[in-house]
CSV table of C-alpha atoms in Angstrom, one decimal:
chain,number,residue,atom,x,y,z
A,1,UNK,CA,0.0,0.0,0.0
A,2,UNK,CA,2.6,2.8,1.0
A,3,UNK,CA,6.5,2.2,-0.8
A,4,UNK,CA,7.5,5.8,0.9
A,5,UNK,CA,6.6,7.3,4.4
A,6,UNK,CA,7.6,10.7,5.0
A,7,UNK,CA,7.3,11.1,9.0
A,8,UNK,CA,8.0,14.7,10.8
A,9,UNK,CA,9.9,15.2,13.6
A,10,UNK,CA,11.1,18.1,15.9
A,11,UNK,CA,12.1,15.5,19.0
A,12,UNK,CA,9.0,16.3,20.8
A,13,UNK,CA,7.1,13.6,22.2
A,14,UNK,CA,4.3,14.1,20.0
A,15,UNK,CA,6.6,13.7,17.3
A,16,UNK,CA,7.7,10.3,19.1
A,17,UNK,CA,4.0,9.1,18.8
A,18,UNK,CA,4.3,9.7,15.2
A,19,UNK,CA,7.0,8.2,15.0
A,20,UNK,CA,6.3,5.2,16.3
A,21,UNK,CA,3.1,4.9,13.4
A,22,UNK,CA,5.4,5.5,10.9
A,23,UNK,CA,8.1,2.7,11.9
A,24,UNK,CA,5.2,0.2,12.7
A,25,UNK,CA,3.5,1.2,8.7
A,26,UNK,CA,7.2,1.2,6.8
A,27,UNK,CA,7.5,-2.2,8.6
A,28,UNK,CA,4.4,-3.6,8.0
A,29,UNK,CA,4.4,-2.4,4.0
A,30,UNK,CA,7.9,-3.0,3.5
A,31,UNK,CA,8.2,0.9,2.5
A,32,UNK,CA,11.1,3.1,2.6
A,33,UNK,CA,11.4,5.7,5.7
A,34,UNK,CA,12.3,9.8,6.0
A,35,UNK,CA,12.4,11.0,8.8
A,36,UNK,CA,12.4,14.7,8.5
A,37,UNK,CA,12.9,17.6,10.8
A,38,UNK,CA,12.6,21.3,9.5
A,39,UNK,CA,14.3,24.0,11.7
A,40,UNK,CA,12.0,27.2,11.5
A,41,UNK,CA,13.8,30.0,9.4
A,42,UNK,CA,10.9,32.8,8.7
A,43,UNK,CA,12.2,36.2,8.4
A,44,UNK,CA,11.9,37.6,11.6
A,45,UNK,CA,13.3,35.3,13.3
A,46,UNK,CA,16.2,34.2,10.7
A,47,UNK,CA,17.3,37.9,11.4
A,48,UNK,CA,17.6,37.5,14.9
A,49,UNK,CA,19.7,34.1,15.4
A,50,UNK,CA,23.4,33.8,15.2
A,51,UNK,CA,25.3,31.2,13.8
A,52,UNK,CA,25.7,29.2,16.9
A,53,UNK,CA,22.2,29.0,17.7
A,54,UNK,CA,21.4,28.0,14.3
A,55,UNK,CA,23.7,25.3,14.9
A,56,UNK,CA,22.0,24.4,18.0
A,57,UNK,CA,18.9,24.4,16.2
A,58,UNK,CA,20.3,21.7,13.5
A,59,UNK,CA,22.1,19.2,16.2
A,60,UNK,CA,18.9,19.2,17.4
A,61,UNK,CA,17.3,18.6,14.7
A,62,UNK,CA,19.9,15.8,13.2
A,63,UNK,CA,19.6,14.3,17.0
A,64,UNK,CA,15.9,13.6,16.5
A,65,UNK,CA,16.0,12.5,13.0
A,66,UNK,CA,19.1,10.2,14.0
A,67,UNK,CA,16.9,8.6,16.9
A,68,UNK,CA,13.8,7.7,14.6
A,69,UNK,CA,16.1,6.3,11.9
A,70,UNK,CA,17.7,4.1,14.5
A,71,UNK,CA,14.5,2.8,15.9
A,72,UNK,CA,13.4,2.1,12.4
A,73,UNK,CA,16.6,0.3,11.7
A,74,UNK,CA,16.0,-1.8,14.9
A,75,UNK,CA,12.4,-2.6,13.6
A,76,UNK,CA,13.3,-3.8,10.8
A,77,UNK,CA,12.8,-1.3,8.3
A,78,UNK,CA,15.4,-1.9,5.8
A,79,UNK,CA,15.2,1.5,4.0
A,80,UNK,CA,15.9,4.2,6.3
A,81,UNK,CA,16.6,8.0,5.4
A,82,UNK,CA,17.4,10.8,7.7
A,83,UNK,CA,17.1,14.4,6.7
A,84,UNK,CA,17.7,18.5,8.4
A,85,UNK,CA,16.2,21.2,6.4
A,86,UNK,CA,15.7,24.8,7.2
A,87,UNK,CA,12.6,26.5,5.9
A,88,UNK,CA,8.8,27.2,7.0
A,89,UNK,CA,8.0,23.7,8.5
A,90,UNK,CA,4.5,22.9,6.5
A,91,UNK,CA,6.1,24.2,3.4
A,92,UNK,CA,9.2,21.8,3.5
A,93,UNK,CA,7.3,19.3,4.5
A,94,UNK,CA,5.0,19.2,2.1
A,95,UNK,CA,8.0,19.8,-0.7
A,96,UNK,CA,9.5,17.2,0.8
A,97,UNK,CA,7.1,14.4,0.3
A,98,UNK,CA,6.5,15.7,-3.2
A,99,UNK,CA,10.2,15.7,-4.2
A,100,UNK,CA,11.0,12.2,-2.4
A,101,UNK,CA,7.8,10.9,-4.1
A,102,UNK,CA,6.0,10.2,-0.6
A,103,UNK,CA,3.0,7.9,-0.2
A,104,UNK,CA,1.6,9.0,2.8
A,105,UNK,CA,3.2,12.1,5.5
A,106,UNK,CA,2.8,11.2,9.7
A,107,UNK,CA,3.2,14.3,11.8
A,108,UNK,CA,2.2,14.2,15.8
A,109,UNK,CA,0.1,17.0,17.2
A,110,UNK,CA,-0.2,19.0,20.3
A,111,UNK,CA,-4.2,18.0,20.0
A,112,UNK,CA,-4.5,21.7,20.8
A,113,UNK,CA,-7.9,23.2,20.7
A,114,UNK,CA,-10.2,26.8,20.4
A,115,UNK,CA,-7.8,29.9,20.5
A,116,UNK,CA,-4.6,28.0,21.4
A,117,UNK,CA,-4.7,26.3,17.8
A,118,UNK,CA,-6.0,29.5,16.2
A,119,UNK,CA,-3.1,31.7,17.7
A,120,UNK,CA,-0.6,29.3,17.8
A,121,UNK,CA,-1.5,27.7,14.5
A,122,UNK,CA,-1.2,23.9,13.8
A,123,UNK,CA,1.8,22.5,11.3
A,124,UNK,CA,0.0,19.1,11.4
A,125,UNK,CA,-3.0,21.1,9.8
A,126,UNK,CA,-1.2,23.3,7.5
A,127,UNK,CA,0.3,20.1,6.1
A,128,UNK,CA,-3.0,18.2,6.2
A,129,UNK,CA,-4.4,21.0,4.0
A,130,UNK,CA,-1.9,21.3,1.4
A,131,UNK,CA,-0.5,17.6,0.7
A,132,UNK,CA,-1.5,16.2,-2.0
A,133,UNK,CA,-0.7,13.0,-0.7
A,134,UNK,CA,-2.7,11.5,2.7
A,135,UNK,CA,-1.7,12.4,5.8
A,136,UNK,CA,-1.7,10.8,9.3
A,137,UNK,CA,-2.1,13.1,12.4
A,138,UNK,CA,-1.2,11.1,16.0
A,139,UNK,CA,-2.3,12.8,18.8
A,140,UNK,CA,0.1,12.0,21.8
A,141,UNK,CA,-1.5,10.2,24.5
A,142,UNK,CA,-2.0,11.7,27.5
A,143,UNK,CA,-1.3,9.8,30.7
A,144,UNK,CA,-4.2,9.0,32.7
């Protein structure tokens, strides 16, 4: 069903959630893996940020993407790909999973809801609106 799963990541545990459906699909479909993780670079903020937090910003990144692919690799995903980007993170997702040919895009959410997703804004949403492939949103579960 799915040959390439794109899977977003900014270390959070959200992200982990989302994670963990991607490994579990790319295993079960024998698909190849991205893991992807976008470091925010809008204009007002790009303007702002030396060099050394920018670096900060990418170790992070690479640190995040570096842990899914090795959990995938440890699932048994034989097809693993790891990858940092700078950009506007729904935007470079998005591009992503149309450059890499993507079958389906998992991001994790916040589950965030009323004026905290309308001020805030949702990437998971943005993406969900403007991929032209199917998306899967994980909520992270909350402990009970």
């Amino acid at each position: 069903m799915y040959r390439t799963i794109l899977v977003a990541t900014d270390g959070s545990e959200y992200s982990d959630a989302a994670a963990a459906h991607a490994i579990d699909l790319a295993h079960k479909y024998d698909a190849a893996l991205h893991a992807l993780s976008v470091i925010e670079m809008d204009v007002s903020f790009s303007e702002t940020i030396s060099e050394q937090m920018l670096k900060d910003l990418e170790g992070r990144g690479q640190k995040a993407v570096d842990t899914i692919t090795a959990r995938a690799h440890d699932a048994g995903v034989t097809s693993v790909e790891g990858t940092v980007v700078r950009g506007t993170p729904h935007r470079a997702i998005v591009d992503y999973a149309h450059d890499h040919g993507a079958d389906l895009v998992v991001v994790g959410t916040h589950g965030r809801r009323g004026l905290d997703r309308l001020l805030l804004g949702s990437v998971a949403e943005r993406v969900l609106r403007t991929a032209d492939v199917p998306v899967l949103v994980v909520r992270e579960k909350k402990a009970e």
